[in-house]
PDB file of C-alpha atoms in Angstrom:
ATOM      1  CA  UNK A  80      -7.581 145.095 -17.777  1.00 76.00           C
ATOM      2  CA  UNK A  81      -5.940 143.373 -15.216  1.00 85.00           C
ATOM      3  CA  UNK A  82      -5.209 145.239 -11.380  1.00 93.00           C
ATOM      4  CA  UNK A  83      -2.511 144.494  -8.869  1.00 95.00           C
ATOM      5  CA  UNK A  84      -3.257 144.817  -4.760  1.00 96.00           C
ATOM      6  CA  UNK A  85      -0.207 145.220  -2.790  1.00 97.00           C
ATOM      7  CA  UNK A  86       0.246 144.220   0.273  1.00 97.00           C
ATOM      8  CA  UNK A  87       3.013 145.296   1.572  1.00 98.00           C
ATOM      9  CA  UNK A  88       4.483 144.234   4.663  1.00 98.00           C
ATOM     10  CA  UNK A  89       7.381 145.014   6.482  1.00 98.00           C
ATOM     11  CA  UNK A  90       8.353 148.172   9.308  1.00 97.00           C
ATOM     12  CA  UNK A  91      11.260 149.492   8.048  1.00 96.00           C
ATOM     13  CA  UNK A  92      11.692 150.912   4.550  1.00 94.00           C
ATOM     14  CA  UNK A  93      15.084 150.705   3.267  1.00 96.00           C
ATOM     15  CA  UNK A  94      14.998 146.776   4.299  1.00 97.00           C
ATOM     16  CA  UNK A  95      15.186 143.383   1.602  1.00 98.00           C
ATOM     17  CA  UNK A  96      11.771 143.517   1.114  1.00 98.00           C
ATOM     18  CA  UNK A  97      11.399 147.368   0.664  1.00 98.00           C
ATOM     19  CA  UNK A  98      14.019 146.720  -2.015  1.00 98.00           C
ATOM     20  CA  UNK A  99      11.804 143.797  -2.946  1.00 98.00           C
ATOM     21  CA  UNK A 100       8.128 146.080  -3.793  1.00 98.00           C
ATOM     22  CA  UNK A 101      10.502 147.925  -6.020  1.00 98.00           C
ATOM     23  CA  UNK A 102      11.727 145.821  -7.894  1.00 98.00           C
ATOM     24  CA  UNK A 103       7.457 144.522  -7.700  1.00 98.00           C
ATOM     25  CA  UNK A 104       6.517 148.174  -9.195  1.00 98.00           C
ATOM     26  CA  UNK A 105       8.836 149.194 -11.778  1.00 98.00           C
ATOM     27  CA  UNK A 106       8.454 146.081 -12.997  1.00 96.00           C
ATOM     28  CA  UNK A 107       4.283 146.437 -12.911  1.00 96.00           C
ATOM     29  CA  UNK A 108       4.878 150.535 -13.948  1.00 96.00           C
ATOM     30  CA  UNK A 109       6.462 149.556 -17.107  1.00 96.00           C
ATOM     31  CA  UNK A 110       4.100 146.253 -18.102  1.00 95.00           C
ATOM     32  CA  UNK A 111       0.831 149.152 -17.568  1.00 94.00           C
ATOM     33  CA  UNK A 112      -0.451 147.540 -14.704  1.00 95.00           C
ATOM     34  CA  UNK A 113      -3.028 149.158 -12.305  1.00 96.00           C
ATOM     35  CA  UNK A 114      -2.059 148.525  -9.018  1.00 97.00           C
ATOM     36  CA  UNK A 115      -3.315 149.582  -5.633  1.00 96.00           C
ATOM     37  CA  UNK A 116      -0.712 149.159  -3.788  1.00 97.00           C
ATOM     38  CA  UNK A 117      -1.382 148.658   0.817  1.00 96.00           C
ATOM     39  CA  UNK A 118       1.048 149.391   3.236  1.00 97.00           C
ATOM     40  CA  UNK A 119       0.564 148.350   7.008  1.00 97.00           C
ATOM     41  CA  UNK A 120       2.906 148.880   8.628  1.00 97.00           C
ATOM     42  CA  UNK A 121       2.892 152.959   7.080  1.00 96.00           C
ATOM     43  CA  UNK A 122      -1.361 152.783   7.662  1.00 95.00           C
ATOM     44  CA  UNK A 123      -0.772 151.410  11.051  1.00 96.00           C
ATOM     45  CA  UNK A 124      -3.336 148.965   9.725  1.00 96.00           C
ATOM     46  CA  UNK A 125      -4.990 147.331  13.150  1.00 96.00           C
ATOM     47  CA  UNK A 126      -4.145 143.691  12.597  1.00 97.00           C
ATOM     48  CA  UNK A 127      -6.446 142.877  16.611  1.00 97.00           C
ATOM     49  CA  UNK A 128      -9.962 141.152  15.608  1.00 96.00           C
ATOM     50  CA  UNK A 129     -12.025 142.675  18.215  1.00 96.00           C
ATOM     51  CA  UNK A 130     -14.460 141.358  19.740  1.00 95.00           C
ATOM     52  CA  UNK A 131     -16.564 143.185  18.775  1.00 93.00           C
ATOM     53  CA  UNK A 132     -15.230 141.758  15.048  1.00 94.00           C
ATOM     54  CA  UNK A 133     -15.749 138.821  16.120  1.00 92.00           C
ATOM     55  CA  UNK A 134     -19.033 139.378  16.809  1.00 89.00           C
ATOM     56  CA  UNK A 135     -21.095 140.007  14.179  1.00 90.00           C
ATOM     57  CA  UNK A 136     -18.334 138.376  11.967  1.00 90.00           C
ATOM     58  CA  UNK A 137     -21.240 136.165  10.289  1.00 90.00           C
ATOM     59  CA  UNK A 138     -23.083 139.176   9.542  1.00 91.00           C
ATOM     60  CA  UNK A 139     -22.866 139.474   5.950  1.00 91.00           C
ATOM     61  CA  UNK A 140     -24.093 143.396   6.651  1.00 90.00           C
ATOM     62  CA  UNK A 141     -21.307 145.013   8.926  1.00 89.00           C
ATOM     63  CA  UNK A 142     -19.221 142.447   9.153  1.00 92.00           C
ATOM     64  CA  UNK A 143     -17.546 144.681   6.278  1.00 91.00           C
ATOM     65  CA  UNK A 144     -16.894 147.700   7.692  1.00 90.00           C
ATOM     66  CA  UNK A 145     -14.561 147.858  10.206  1.00 91.00           C
ATOM     67  CA  UNK A 146     -12.337 147.760   7.348  1.00 91.00           C
ATOM     68  CA  UNK A 147     -14.096 149.170   4.672  1.00 89.00           C
ATOM     69  CA  UNK A 148     -12.127 150.155   2.918  1.00 88.00           C
ATOM     70  CA  UNK A 149      -9.116 147.227   3.413  1.00 88.00           C
ATOM     71  CA  UNK A 150     -12.595 144.817   1.575  1.00 90.00           C
ATOM     72  CA  UNK A 151     -13.320 147.578  -1.385  1.00 89.00           C
ATOM     73  CA  UNK A 152      -9.174 146.977  -2.419  1.00 89.00           C
ATOM     74  CA  UNK A 153      -9.257 143.172  -2.281  1.00 88.00           C
ATOM     75  CA  UNK A 154     -13.109 143.441  -3.589  1.00 87.00           C
TER      76      UNK A 154
ATOM     77  CA  UNK B  11       7.290 123.621  42.078  1.00 91.00           C
ATOM     78  CA  UNK B  12       6.201 123.254  38.021  1.00 97.00           C
ATOM     79  CA  UNK B  13       5.040 126.835  37.388  1.00 98.00           C
ATOM     80  CA  UNK B  14       3.521 127.411  34.292  1.00 98.00           C
ATOM     81  CA  UNK B  15       2.999 129.455  32.223  1.00 98.00           C
ATOM     82  CA  UNK B  16      -0.652 130.186  30.092  1.00 98.00           C
ATOM     83  CA  UNK B  17      -0.704 132.371  27.100  1.00 98.00           C
ATOM     84  CA  UNK B  18      -4.359 132.910  25.737  1.00 98.00           C
ATOM     85  CA  UNK B  19      -5.635 134.600  23.284  1.00 98.00           C
ATOM     86  CA  UNK B  20      -9.657 134.601  21.834  1.00 98.00           C
ATOM     87  CA  UNK B  21     -11.241 138.241  22.607  1.00 97.00           C
ATOM     88  CA  UNK B  22     -14.063 137.291  23.502  1.00 96.00           C
ATOM     89  CA  UNK B  23     -14.549 136.038  26.858  1.00 96.00           C
ATOM     90  CA  UNK B  24     -18.267 134.611  26.863  1.00 95.00           C
ATOM     91  CA  UNK B  25     -15.965 131.807  24.245  1.00 96.00           C
ATOM     92  CA  UNK B  26     -15.571 128.603  23.734  1.00 97.00           C
ATOM     93  CA  UNK B  27     -11.561 128.953  23.478  1.00 98.00           C
ATOM     94  CA  UNK B  28     -12.439 131.198  26.998  1.00 98.00           C
ATOM     95  CA  UNK B  29     -14.020 127.957  28.480  1.00 98.00           C
ATOM     96  CA  UNK B  30     -11.342 125.975  27.263  1.00 98.00           C
ATOM     97  CA  UNK B  31      -8.794 128.462  28.822  1.00 98.00           C
ATOM     98  CA  UNK B  32     -10.528 128.281  31.750  1.00 98.00           C
ATOM     99  CA  UNK B  33     -10.195 124.420  31.380  1.00 98.00           C
ATOM    100  CA  UNK B  34      -6.585 124.537  30.984  1.00 98.00           C
ATOM    101  CA  UNK B  35      -6.273 127.543  33.914  1.00 98.00           C
ATOM    102  CA  UNK B  36      -8.248 124.846  37.136  1.00 98.00           C
ATOM    103  CA  UNK B  37      -6.776 121.718  35.817  1.00 98.00           C
ATOM    104  CA  UNK B  38      -2.524 123.171  36.074  1.00 98.00           C
ATOM    105  CA  UNK B  39      -3.107 124.291  39.242  1.00 98.00           C
ATOM    106  CA  UNK B  40      -4.686 120.592  39.978  1.00 98.00           C
ATOM    107  CA  UNK B  41      -2.233 119.581  39.650  1.00 98.00           C
ATOM    108  CA  UNK B  42      -0.693 121.674  42.544  1.00 98.00           C
ATOM    109  CA  UNK B  43       1.526 124.254  39.377  1.00 98.00           C
ATOM    110  CA  UNK B  44       2.314 127.850  40.151  1.00 98.00           C
ATOM    111  CA  UNK B  45       0.611 129.124  37.226  1.00 98.00           C
ATOM    112  CA  UNK B  46       1.060 132.263  34.828  1.00 98.00           C
ATOM    113  CA  UNK B  47      -1.556 133.307  33.134  1.00 98.00           C
ATOM    114  CA  UNK B  48      -1.372 135.665  30.342  1.00 98.00           C
ATOM    115  CA  UNK B  49      -4.511 136.563  28.499  1.00 98.00           C
ATOM    116  CA  UNK B  50      -3.762 138.011  25.717  1.00 98.00           C
ATOM    117  CA  UNK B  51      -6.505 140.542  25.201  1.00 98.00           C
ATOM    118  CA  UNK B  52      -7.472 140.922  28.552  1.00 98.00           C
ATOM    119  CA  UNK B  53      -3.500 143.028  28.940  1.00 98.00           C
ATOM    120  CA  UNK B  54      -4.204 144.939  25.619  1.00 98.00           C
ATOM    121  CA  UNK B  55      -0.761 144.056  24.583  1.00 98.00           C
ATOM    122  CA  UNK B  56       0.438 144.950  20.871  1.00 98.00           C
ATOM    123  CA  UNK B  57       1.171 142.173  18.364  1.00 98.00           C
ATOM    124  CA  UNK B  58       2.882 145.543  16.038  1.00 98.00           C
ATOM    125  CA  UNK B  59       6.961 144.155  15.713  1.00 98.00           C
ATOM    126  CA  UNK B  60       7.506 147.981  15.251  1.00 98.00           C
ATOM    127  CA  UNK B  61      10.417 149.614  13.095  1.00 97.00           C
ATOM    128  CA  UNK B  62      13.144 150.656  15.957  1.00 98.00           C
ATOM    129  CA  UNK B  63      11.795 146.255  17.215  1.00 98.00           C
ATOM    130  CA  UNK B  64      13.330 145.330  14.297  1.00 97.00           C
ATOM    131  CA  UNK B  65      16.158 147.133  13.927  1.00 98.00           C
ATOM    132  CA  UNK B  66      17.221 145.976  17.461  1.00 98.00           C
ATOM    133  CA  UNK B  67      16.294 143.114  17.195  1.00 97.00           C
ATOM    134  CA  UNK B  68      20.215 141.436  17.083  1.00 96.00           C
ATOM    135  CA  UNK B  69      21.375 143.560  19.637  1.00 97.00           C
ATOM    136  CA  UNK B  70      21.411 141.084  23.338  1.00 96.00           C
ATOM    137  CA  UNK B  71      20.944 142.103  25.884  1.00 96.00           C
ATOM    138  CA  UNK B  72      19.146 145.598  24.571  1.00 97.00           C
ATOM    139  CA  UNK B  73      16.533 143.377  22.352  1.00 98.00           C
ATOM    140  CA  UNK B  74      14.167 142.832  25.173  1.00 98.00           C
ATOM    141  CA  UNK B  75      13.243 145.797  26.464  1.00 98.00           C
ATOM    142  CA  UNK B  76      10.335 146.324  24.951  1.00 98.00           C
ATOM    143  CA  UNK B  77       8.936 143.298  26.406  1.00 98.00           C
ATOM    144  CA  UNK B  78      11.163 143.123  29.017  1.00 98.00           C
ATOM    145  CA  UNK B  79       8.682 141.436  30.926  1.00 98.00           C
ATOM    146  CA  UNK B  80       6.794 139.395  29.024  1.00 98.00           C
ATOM    147  CA  UNK B  81      10.674 138.262  29.074  1.00 98.00           C
ATOM    148  CA  UNK B  82      10.904 137.208  32.041  1.00 98.00           C
ATOM    149  CA  UNK B  83       7.430 135.748  32.707  1.00 98.00           C
ATOM    150  CA  UNK B  84       8.752 133.269  28.858  1.00 98.00           C
ATOM    151  CA  UNK B  85      12.112 132.408  30.929  1.00 98.00           C
ATOM    152  CA  UNK B  86      10.072 131.587  33.955  1.00 98.00           C
ATOM    153  CA  UNK B  87       8.125 129.079  33.000  1.00 98.00           C
ATOM    154  CA  UNK B  88       8.977 124.800  33.352  1.00 98.00           C
ATOM    155  CA  UNK B  89       6.150 124.348  30.774  1.00 98.00           C
ATOM    156  CA  UNK B  90       4.159 126.242  27.988  1.00 98.00           C
ATOM    157  CA  UNK B  91       0.092 126.149  26.863  1.00 98.00           C
ATOM    158  CA  UNK B  92      -1.221 127.602  23.522  1.00 98.00           C
ATOM    159  CA  UNK B  93      -5.015 128.115  23.520  1.00 98.00           C
ATOM    160  CA  UNK B  94      -6.008 130.026  21.125  1.00 98.00           C
ATOM    161  CA  UNK B  95      -8.284 129.879  18.393  1.00 98.00           C
ATOM    162  CA  UNK B  96      -6.720 128.827  14.702  1.00 98.00           C
ATOM    163  CA  UNK B  97      -7.996 131.453  12.271  1.00 97.00           C
ATOM    164  CA  UNK B  98      -7.309 131.112   8.696  1.00 96.00           C
ATOM    165  CA  UNK B  99      -4.309 127.994   9.136  1.00 97.00           C
ATOM    166  CA  UNK B 100      -2.784 130.003  11.446  1.00 98.00           C
ATOM    167  CA  UNK B 101      -2.051 131.636  14.482  1.00 98.00           C
ATOM    168  CA  UNK B 102      -4.842 135.339  15.183  1.00 98.00           C
ATOM    169  CA  UNK B 103      -2.529 138.523  15.016  1.00 98.00           C
ATOM    170  CA  UNK B 104      -2.179 138.810  18.838  1.00 98.00           C
ATOM    171  CA  UNK B 105      -0.580 135.526  19.725  1.00 98.00           C
ATOM    172  CA  UNK B 106       1.838 135.532  16.276  1.00 98.00           C
ATOM    173  CA  UNK B 107       2.586 138.485  17.556  1.00 98.00           C
ATOM    174  CA  UNK B 108       3.586 138.076  20.583  1.00 98.00           C
ATOM    175  CA  UNK B 109       5.451 135.821  19.484  1.00 98.00           C
ATOM    176  CA  UNK B 110       7.076 136.984  16.951  1.00 98.00           C
ATOM    177  CA  UNK B 111       7.910 140.300  19.572  1.00 98.00           C
ATOM    178  CA  UNK B 112       9.224 137.748  22.835  1.00 98.00           C
ATOM    179  CA  UNK B 113      10.648 135.235  20.969  1.00 98.00           C
ATOM    180  CA  UNK B 114      13.517 136.623  20.640  1.00 98.00           C
ATOM    181  CA  UNK B 115      17.563 136.097  20.574  1.00 97.00           C
ATOM    182  CA  UNK B 116      18.956 135.894  23.289  1.00 97.00           C
ATOM    183  CA  UNK B 117      15.140 134.695  24.910  1.00 97.00           C
ATOM    184  CA  UNK B 118      13.614 131.432  22.063  1.00 97.00           C
ATOM    185  CA  UNK B 119      17.027 131.763  20.281  1.00 97.00           C
ATOM    186  CA  UNK B 120      20.161 131.270  19.581  1.00 95.00           C
ATOM    187  CA  UNK B 121      21.167 132.137  16.312  1.00 92.00           C
ATOM    188  CA  UNK B 122      25.164 130.467  15.747  1.00 93.00           C
ATOM    189  CA  UNK B 123      26.572 130.250  12.538  1.00 93.00           C
ATOM    190  CA  UNK B 124      23.027 131.769  11.183  1.00 90.00           C
ATOM    191  CA  UNK B 125      21.061 129.163  12.657  1.00 92.00           C
ATOM    192  CA  UNK B 126      19.230 128.370  14.746  1.00 93.00           C
ATOM    193  CA  UNK B 127      19.447 126.333  18.592  1.00 96.00           C
ATOM    194  CA  UNK B 128      17.495 126.753  20.781  1.00 97.00           C
ATOM    195  CA  UNK B 129      17.716 128.622  24.172  1.00 97.00           C
ATOM    196  CA  UNK B 130      14.080 127.429  25.843  1.00 98.00           C
ATOM    197  CA  UNK B 131      15.123 124.473  27.200  1.00 97.00           C
ATOM    198  CA  UNK B 132      13.737 125.059  30.891  1.00 98.00           C
ATOM    199  CA  UNK B 133      11.046 124.616  29.417  1.00 98.00           C
ATOM    200  CA  UNK B 134      10.283 120.442  29.837  1.00 98.00           C
ATOM    201  CA  UNK B 135       6.255 120.683  28.806  1.00 98.00           C
ATOM    202  CA  UNK B 136       5.198 122.286  25.583  1.00 98.00           C
ATOM    203  CA  UNK B 137       1.454 122.033  24.907  1.00 98.00           C
ATOM    204  CA  UNK B 138      -1.675 123.948  22.530  1.00 98.00           C
ATOM    205  CA  UNK B 139      -4.893 123.581  23.324  1.00 98.00           C
ATOM    206  CA  UNK B 140      -6.474 124.648  20.032  1.00 98.00           C
ATOM    207  CA  UNK B 141      -9.799 125.291  17.863  1.00 98.00           C
ATOM    208  CA  UNK B 142      -9.960 124.983  13.582  1.00 97.00           C
ATOM    209  CA  UNK B 143     -13.350 125.784  11.415  1.00 95.00           C
ATOM    210  CA  UNK B 144     -12.685 123.667   9.888  1.00 95.00           C
ATOM    211  CA  UNK B 145     -12.488 119.737   8.808  1.00 96.00           C
ATOM    212  CA  UNK B 146      -8.518 117.794   9.949  1.00 96.00           C
ATOM    213  CA  UNK B 147      -8.974 117.119   5.942  1.00 97.00           C
ATOM    214  CA  UNK B 148      -9.113 120.508   5.282  1.00 96.00           C
ATOM    215  CA  UNK B 149      -6.329 121.739   7.351  1.00 97.00           C
ATOM    216  CA  UNK B 150      -4.555 119.237   5.903  1.00 96.00           C
ATOM    217  CA  UNK B 151      -4.493 119.505   2.696  1.00 97.00           C
ATOM    218  CA  UNK B 152      -3.147 123.162   3.419  1.00 97.00           C
ATOM    219  CA  UNK B 153      -0.564 122.117   5.064  1.00 98.00           C
ATOM    220  CA  UNK B 154      -1.695 123.039   8.675  1.00 98.00           C
ATOM    221  CA  UNK B 155       0.530 124.934   9.379  1.00 98.00           C
ATOM    222  CA  UNK B 156      -0.660 126.166  13.447  1.00 98.00           C
ATOM    223  CA  UNK B 157       0.167 122.375  14.129  1.00 98.00           C
ATOM    224  CA  UNK B 158       3.670 123.043  12.904  1.00 98.00           C
ATOM    225  CA  UNK B 159       4.273 126.100  13.425  1.00 98.00           C
ATOM    226  CA  UNK B 160       3.547 124.450  17.515  1.00 98.00           C
ATOM    227  CA  UNK B 161       4.611 120.493  16.841  1.00 98.00           C
ATOM    228  CA  UNK B 162       8.083 121.780  14.507  1.00 98.00           C
ATOM    229  CA  UNK B 163       9.059 125.704  15.164  1.00 97.00           C
ATOM    230  CA  UNK B 164       8.138 126.441  19.164  1.00 98.00           C
ATOM    231  CA  UNK B 165       9.392 122.569  19.852  1.00 98.00           C
ATOM    232  CA  UNK B 166      12.089 123.025  18.305  1.00 97.00           C
ATOM    233  CA  UNK B 167      13.559 125.884  20.939  1.00 97.00           C
ATOM    234  CA  UNK B 168      12.155 124.127  23.758  1.00 98.00           C
ATOM    235  CA  UNK B 169      13.708 120.145  23.165  1.00 98.00           C
ATOM    236  CA  UNK B 170      10.492 120.053  25.793  1.00 98.00           C
ATOM    237  CA  UNK B 171      10.246 115.770  27.119  1.00 97.00           C
ATOM    238  CA  UNK B 172       6.861 116.379  26.969  1.00 98.00           C
ATOM    239  CA  UNK B 173       4.139 117.659  24.418  1.00 98.00           C
ATOM    240  CA  UNK B 174       0.322 117.403  23.251  1.00 98.00           C
ATOM    241  CA  UNK B 175      -0.744 119.139  20.039  1.00 98.00           C
ATOM    242  CA  UNK B 176      -4.741 119.168  21.349  1.00 98.00           C
ATOM    243  CA  UNK B 177      -7.178 120.106  18.514  1.00 98.00           C
ATOM    244  CA  UNK B 178     -11.016 119.959  17.746  1.00 98.00           C
ATOM    245  CA  UNK B 179     -11.999 120.240  14.501  1.00 98.00           C
ATOM    246  CA  UNK B 180     -14.494 121.163  12.031  1.00 97.00           C
ATOM    247  CA  UNK B 181     -16.045 124.217  14.625  1.00 94.00           C
ATOM    248  CA  UNK B 182     -18.587 125.115  12.757  1.00 90.00           C
ATOM    249  CA  UNK B 183     -20.546 122.139  12.880  1.00 93.00           C
ATOM    250  CA  UNK B 184     -19.465 120.131  16.087  1.00 93.00           C
ATOM    251  CA  UNK B 185     -22.332 119.885  18.760  1.00 95.00           C
ATOM    252  CA  UNK B 186     -22.615 120.566  22.204  1.00 96.00           C
ATOM    253  CA  UNK B 187     -21.545 117.305  23.110  1.00 97.00           C
ATOM    254  CA  UNK B 188     -18.643 117.332  20.697  1.00 97.00           C
ATOM    255  CA  UNK B 189     -17.435 120.152  22.423  1.00 97.00           C
ATOM    256  CA  UNK B 190     -18.201 119.000  26.043  1.00 98.00           C
ATOM    257  CA  UNK B 191     -16.182 116.084  25.608  1.00 98.00           C
ATOM    258  CA  UNK B 192     -13.734 117.923  23.640  1.00 98.00           C
ATOM    259  CA  UNK B 193     -13.491 119.878  26.631  1.00 98.00           C
ATOM    260  CA  UNK B 194     -13.556 116.326  29.380  1.00 98.00           C
ATOM    261  CA  UNK B 195     -10.590 115.252  26.907  1.00 98.00           C
ATOM    262  CA  UNK B 196      -8.315 119.070  27.692  1.00 98.00           C
ATOM    263  CA  UNK B 197      -8.631 118.083  31.504  1.00 98.00           C
ATOM    264  CA  UNK B 198      -8.331 115.101  30.612  1.00 98.00           C
ATOM    265  CA  UNK B 199      -4.323 115.598  28.378  1.00 98.00           C
ATOM    266  CA  UNK B 200      -2.857 118.407  30.670  1.00 98.00           C
ATOM    267  CA  UNK B 201      -3.168 115.935  33.715  1.00 98.00           C
ATOM    268  CA  UNK B 202      -0.989 114.240  32.478  1.00 97.00           C
ATOM    269  CA  UNK B 203       1.104 116.558  30.287  1.00 97.00           C
TER     270      UNK B 203
END
């Protein structure tokens, strides 16, 4: 079954972008598509790649740890 | 005296990118320029444009209040040099957020009938010093966005008389000799910016 991941990124909930998001989710609901919605602003996603993250960037045993939930969502 | 704003955006102090940053600052200072060295990671810059900032985005001059110090530093500059790694064929979030939050209407541009007009024309010299993991061909295949962001978008708001985009591609396979040569090249190029 098709599963969609929606990454939403706008600080205003009453923005045009939010209206577009509503249209997308309404469409997916109508089509009975399973989806996850990740609202980067509302969940206070930290976009700054840190020194620690870069140090372990190539180490696949632990490089996903700081963003484990996001990686699970993508996968 | 020429006042240069150097904006650096790499988290690791002993990285190659920070060596490029140091070479940049040294070279410009050796020209007798007054260098404002702005290391966004070291200064703990917060790159997230907030809801309040977005709501007040077009309200000049109050829109600069959350980042007034940075706006002042940008407005003081006669030269702008950005030193950053390219990640995912774009600016690091730290630098992208700096441009989102500080390059505001009334600062970097004016909106006239919905069109962007340059407002940072005090900046007469513009340069980027950057590194890519991938090759130049791979970057071109995706349109090389950071090259265009600098040489078209930032260029447009400054309209500088001198501009240089100094890029080392294919860092994933670069040798010490190649990295060393690029450090030298950056110094040479910035002496004539």
